[in-house]
CSV table of C-alpha atoms in Angstrom, one decimal:
chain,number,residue,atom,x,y,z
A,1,UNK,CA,0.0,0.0,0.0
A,2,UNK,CA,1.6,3.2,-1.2
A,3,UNK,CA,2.1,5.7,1.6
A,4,UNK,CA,-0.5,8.4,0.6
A,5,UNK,CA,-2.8,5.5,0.7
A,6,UNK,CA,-1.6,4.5,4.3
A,7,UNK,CA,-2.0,8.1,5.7
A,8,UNK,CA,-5.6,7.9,4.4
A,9,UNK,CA,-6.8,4.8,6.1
A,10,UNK,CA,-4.5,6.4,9.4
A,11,UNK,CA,-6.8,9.0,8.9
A,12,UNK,CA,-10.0,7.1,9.0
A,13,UNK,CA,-9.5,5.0,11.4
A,14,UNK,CA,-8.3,7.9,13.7
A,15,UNK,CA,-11.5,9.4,14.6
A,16,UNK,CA,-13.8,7.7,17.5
A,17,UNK,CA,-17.2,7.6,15.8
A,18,UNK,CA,-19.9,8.3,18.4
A,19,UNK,CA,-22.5,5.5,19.3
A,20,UNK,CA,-25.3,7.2,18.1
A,21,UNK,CA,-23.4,8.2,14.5
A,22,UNK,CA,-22.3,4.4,13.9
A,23,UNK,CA,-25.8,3.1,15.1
A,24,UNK,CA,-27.0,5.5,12.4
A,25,UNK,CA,-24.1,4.1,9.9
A,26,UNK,CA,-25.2,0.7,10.3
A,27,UNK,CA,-29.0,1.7,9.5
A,28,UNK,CA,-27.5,3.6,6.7
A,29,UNK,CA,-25.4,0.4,5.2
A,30,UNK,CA,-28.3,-1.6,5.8
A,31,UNK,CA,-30.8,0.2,3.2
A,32,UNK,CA,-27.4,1.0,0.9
A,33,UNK,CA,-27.6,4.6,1.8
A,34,UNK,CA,-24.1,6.0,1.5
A,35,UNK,CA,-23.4,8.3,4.7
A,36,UNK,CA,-20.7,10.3,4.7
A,37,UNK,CA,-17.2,8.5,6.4
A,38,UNK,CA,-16.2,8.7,9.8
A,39,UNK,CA,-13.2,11.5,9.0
A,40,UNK,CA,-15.6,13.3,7.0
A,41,UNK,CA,-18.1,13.5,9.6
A,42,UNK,CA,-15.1,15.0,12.2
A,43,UNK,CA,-14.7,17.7,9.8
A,44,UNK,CA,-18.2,18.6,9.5
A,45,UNK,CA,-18.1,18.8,13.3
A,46,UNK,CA,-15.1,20.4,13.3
A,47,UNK,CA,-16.3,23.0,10.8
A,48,UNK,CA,-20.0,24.0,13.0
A,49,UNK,CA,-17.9,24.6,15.5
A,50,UNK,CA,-14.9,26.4,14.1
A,51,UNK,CA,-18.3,28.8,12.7
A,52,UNK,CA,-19.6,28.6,15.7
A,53,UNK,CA,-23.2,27.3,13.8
A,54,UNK,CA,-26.2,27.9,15.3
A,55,UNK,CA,-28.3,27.7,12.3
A,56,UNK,CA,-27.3,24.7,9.8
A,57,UNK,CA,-29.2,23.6,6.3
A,58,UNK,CA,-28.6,20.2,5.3
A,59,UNK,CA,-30.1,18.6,1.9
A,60,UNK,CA,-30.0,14.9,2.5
A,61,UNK,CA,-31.0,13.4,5.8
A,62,UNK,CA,-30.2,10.3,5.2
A,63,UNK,CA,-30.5,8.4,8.5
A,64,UNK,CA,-29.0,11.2,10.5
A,65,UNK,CA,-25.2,10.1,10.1
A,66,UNK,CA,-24.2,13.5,9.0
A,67,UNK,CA,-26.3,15.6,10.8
A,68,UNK,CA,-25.3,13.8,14.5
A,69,UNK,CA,-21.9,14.8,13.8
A,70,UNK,CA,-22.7,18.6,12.9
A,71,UNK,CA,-24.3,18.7,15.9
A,72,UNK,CA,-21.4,17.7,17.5
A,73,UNK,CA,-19.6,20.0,16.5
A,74,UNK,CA,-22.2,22.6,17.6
A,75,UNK,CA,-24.8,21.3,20.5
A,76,UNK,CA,-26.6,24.4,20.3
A,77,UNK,CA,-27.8,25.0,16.9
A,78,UNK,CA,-30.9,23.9,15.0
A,79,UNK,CA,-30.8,21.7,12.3
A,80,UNK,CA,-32.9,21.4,9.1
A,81,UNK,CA,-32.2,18.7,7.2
A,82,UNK,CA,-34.5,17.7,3.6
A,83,UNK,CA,-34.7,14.8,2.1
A,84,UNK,CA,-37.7,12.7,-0.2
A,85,UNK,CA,-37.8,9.3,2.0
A,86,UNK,CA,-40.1,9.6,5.0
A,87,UNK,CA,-38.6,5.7,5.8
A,88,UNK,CA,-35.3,7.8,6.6
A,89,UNK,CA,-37.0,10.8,8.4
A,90,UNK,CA,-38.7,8.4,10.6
A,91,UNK,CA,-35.3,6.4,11.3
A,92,UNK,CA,-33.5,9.4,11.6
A,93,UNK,CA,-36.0,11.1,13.8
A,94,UNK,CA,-35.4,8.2,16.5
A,95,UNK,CA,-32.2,8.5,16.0
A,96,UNK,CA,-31.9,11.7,17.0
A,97,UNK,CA,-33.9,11.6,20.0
A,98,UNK,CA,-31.4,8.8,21.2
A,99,UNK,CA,-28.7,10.9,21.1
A,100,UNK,CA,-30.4,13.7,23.0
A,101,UNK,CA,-31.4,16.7,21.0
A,102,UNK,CA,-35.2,17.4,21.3
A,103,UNK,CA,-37.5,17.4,18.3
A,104,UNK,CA,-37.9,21.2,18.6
A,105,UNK,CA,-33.9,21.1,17.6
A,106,UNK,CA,-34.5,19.4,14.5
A,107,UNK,CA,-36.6,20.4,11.7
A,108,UNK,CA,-37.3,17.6,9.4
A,109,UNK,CA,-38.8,18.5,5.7
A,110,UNK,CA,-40.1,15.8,3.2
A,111,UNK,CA,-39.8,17.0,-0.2
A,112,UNK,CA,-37.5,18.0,-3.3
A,113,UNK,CA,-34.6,19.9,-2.1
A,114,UNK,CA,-35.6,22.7,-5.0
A,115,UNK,CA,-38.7,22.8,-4.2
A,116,UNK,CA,-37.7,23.6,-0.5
A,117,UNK,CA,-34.9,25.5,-0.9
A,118,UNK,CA,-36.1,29.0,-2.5
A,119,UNK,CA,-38.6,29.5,0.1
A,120,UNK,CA,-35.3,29.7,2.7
A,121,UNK,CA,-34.0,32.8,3.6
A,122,UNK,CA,-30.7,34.1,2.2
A,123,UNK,CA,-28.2,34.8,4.0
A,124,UNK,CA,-29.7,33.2,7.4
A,125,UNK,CA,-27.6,29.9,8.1
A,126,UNK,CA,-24.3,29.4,9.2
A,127,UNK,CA,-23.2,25.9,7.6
A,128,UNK,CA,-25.3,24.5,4.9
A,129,UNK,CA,-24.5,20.3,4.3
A,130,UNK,CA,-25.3,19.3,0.1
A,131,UNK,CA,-25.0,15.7,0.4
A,132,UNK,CA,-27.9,15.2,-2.2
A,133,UNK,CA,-28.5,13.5,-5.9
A,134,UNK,CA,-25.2,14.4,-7.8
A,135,UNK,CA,-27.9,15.3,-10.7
A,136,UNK,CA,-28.6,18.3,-8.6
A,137,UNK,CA,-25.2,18.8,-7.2
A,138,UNK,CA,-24.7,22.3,-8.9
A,139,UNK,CA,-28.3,23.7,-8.5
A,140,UNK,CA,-28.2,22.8,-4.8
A,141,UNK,CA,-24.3,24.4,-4.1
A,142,UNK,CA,-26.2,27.5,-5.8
A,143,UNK,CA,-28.9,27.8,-3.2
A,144,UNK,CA,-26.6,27.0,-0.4
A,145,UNK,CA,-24.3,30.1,-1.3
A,146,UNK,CA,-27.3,32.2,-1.3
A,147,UNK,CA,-28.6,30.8,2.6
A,148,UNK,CA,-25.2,31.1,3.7
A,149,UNK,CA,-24.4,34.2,5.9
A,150,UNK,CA,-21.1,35.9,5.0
A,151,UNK,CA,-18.4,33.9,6.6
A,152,UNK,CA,-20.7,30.6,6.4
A,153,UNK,CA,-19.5,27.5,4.6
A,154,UNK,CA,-20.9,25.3,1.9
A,155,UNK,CA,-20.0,21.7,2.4
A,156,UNK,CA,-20.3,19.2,-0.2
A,157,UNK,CA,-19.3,15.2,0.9
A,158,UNK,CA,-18.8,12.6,-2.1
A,159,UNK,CA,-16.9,15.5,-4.0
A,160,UNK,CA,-14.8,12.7,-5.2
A,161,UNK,CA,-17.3,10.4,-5.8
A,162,UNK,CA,-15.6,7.2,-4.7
A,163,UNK,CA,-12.2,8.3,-6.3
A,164,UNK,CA,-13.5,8.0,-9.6
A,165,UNK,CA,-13.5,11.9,-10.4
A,166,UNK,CA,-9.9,12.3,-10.7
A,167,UNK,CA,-9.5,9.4,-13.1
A,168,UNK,CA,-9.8,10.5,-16.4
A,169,UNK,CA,-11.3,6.8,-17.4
A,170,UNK,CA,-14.7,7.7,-15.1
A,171,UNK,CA,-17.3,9.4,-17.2
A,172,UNK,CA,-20.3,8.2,-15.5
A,173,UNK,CA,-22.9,10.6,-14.9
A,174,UNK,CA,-21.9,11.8,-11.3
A,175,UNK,CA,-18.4,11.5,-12.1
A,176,UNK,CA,-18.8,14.0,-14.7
A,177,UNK,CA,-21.9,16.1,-12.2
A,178,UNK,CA,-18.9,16.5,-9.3
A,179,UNK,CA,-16.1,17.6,-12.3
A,180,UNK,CA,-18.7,20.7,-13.2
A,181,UNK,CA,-19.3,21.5,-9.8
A,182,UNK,CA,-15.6,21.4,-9.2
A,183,UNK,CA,-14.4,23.2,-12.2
A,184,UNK,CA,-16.9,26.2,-11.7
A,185,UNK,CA,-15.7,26.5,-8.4
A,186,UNK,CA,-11.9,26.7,-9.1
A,187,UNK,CA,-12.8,29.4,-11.5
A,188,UNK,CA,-15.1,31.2,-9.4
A,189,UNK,CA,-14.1,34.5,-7.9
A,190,UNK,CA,-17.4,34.2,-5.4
A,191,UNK,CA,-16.0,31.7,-3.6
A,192,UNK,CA,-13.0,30.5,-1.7
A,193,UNK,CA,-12.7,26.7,-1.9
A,194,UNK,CA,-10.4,23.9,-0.5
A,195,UNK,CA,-10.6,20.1,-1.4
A,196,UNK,CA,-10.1,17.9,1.0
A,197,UNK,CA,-9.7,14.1,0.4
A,198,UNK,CA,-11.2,12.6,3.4
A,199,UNK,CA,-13.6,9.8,2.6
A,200,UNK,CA,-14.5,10.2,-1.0
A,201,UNK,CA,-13.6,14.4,-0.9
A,202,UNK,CA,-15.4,17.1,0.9
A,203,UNK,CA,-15.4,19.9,-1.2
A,204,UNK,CA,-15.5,23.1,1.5
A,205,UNK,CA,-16.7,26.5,0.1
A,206,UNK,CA,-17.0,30.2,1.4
A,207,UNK,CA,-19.0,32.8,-0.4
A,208,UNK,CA,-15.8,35.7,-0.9
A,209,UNK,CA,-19.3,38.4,-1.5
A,210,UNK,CA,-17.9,39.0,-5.1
């Protein structure tokens, strides 16, 4: 194993998942949701907190791996997190009553991120979470720039889509949705961006107010 490769795994296996997160992991592997990884999650946490979040916008419940470690990172904010399955609200509901935050902490919305998303307020959260249909990837970055307050960070998981984006090879469909996202944001002067390679990439954006 070559030693970027090594420092990778070191990497994963470095952060102490909280019971709650992996009970939520193993609901997540059990329906073939793909949550995001246990480093990626430590950022995310590390990220609400270094923001100090107390408002945070997530598209894609999933079954609440993601969200748990947001809140983490900041016990004190309110989460609202979209997503189409009401099998995963439910789950993820539960879930996050087990680990402690009330129902009045968590706003749960069924329904098409897009059709959700304009009737949010701009500028009024302080970490927005796209972890969504790459299809979508794009629009929903878009929208989270806009509900972002200055300062605020976009976060995008899967931004390497299971290492297949930066071989040239891959030309799926979400390969190729995750290479626009991340070739308009390199060009952008809107944004300030960093790439990190955690997991399968989380692509971290703040709006520059260009």
């Amino acid at each position: 194993m070559a030693d970027r490769d090594l420092s990778w795994k070191f990497a994963e296996e470095f952060v102490d998942e909280p019971e709650a997160a992996q009970t939520a992991r193993r609901s997540s592997l059990e329906h073939g949701v793909e949550a995001v990884s246990p480093a990626v999650g430590a950022q995310l946490s590390v990220l609400a907190a270094a923001v100090g979040a107390q408002s945070i916008v997530e598209i894609g419940t999933g079954f609440g791996v993601s969200g748990l470690w947001m809140l983490r990172g900041a016990p004190g904010a309110s989460l609202t997190s979209i997503d189409t399955e009401a099998e995963y609200h439910e789950s993820a509901r539960a879930t996050f009553a087990e680990a402690g935050h009330p129902a009045t902490q968590v706003r749960l919305i069924g329904g098409r991120a897009l059709d959700v998303l304009p009737r949010m307020n701009d500028r009024a959260y302080d970490l927005v979470l796209v972890d969504a249909d790459p299809a979508n990837v794009l629009a929903y970055v878009e929208h989270g720039l806009r509900l972002v307050r200055p300062g605020g960070v976009v976060a995008v998981p899967h931004a390497l889509w299971r290492g297949r984006v930066a071989d040239p090879a891959q030309r799926d469909g979400a390969v190729a949705d995750y290479r626009a996202l991340l070739s308009t944001v390199a060009e952008s002067p809107a944004v300030t961006a960093a790439l990190s390679t955690a997991g399968d990439g989380l692509l971290q954006l703040v709006p520059t107010g260009v």
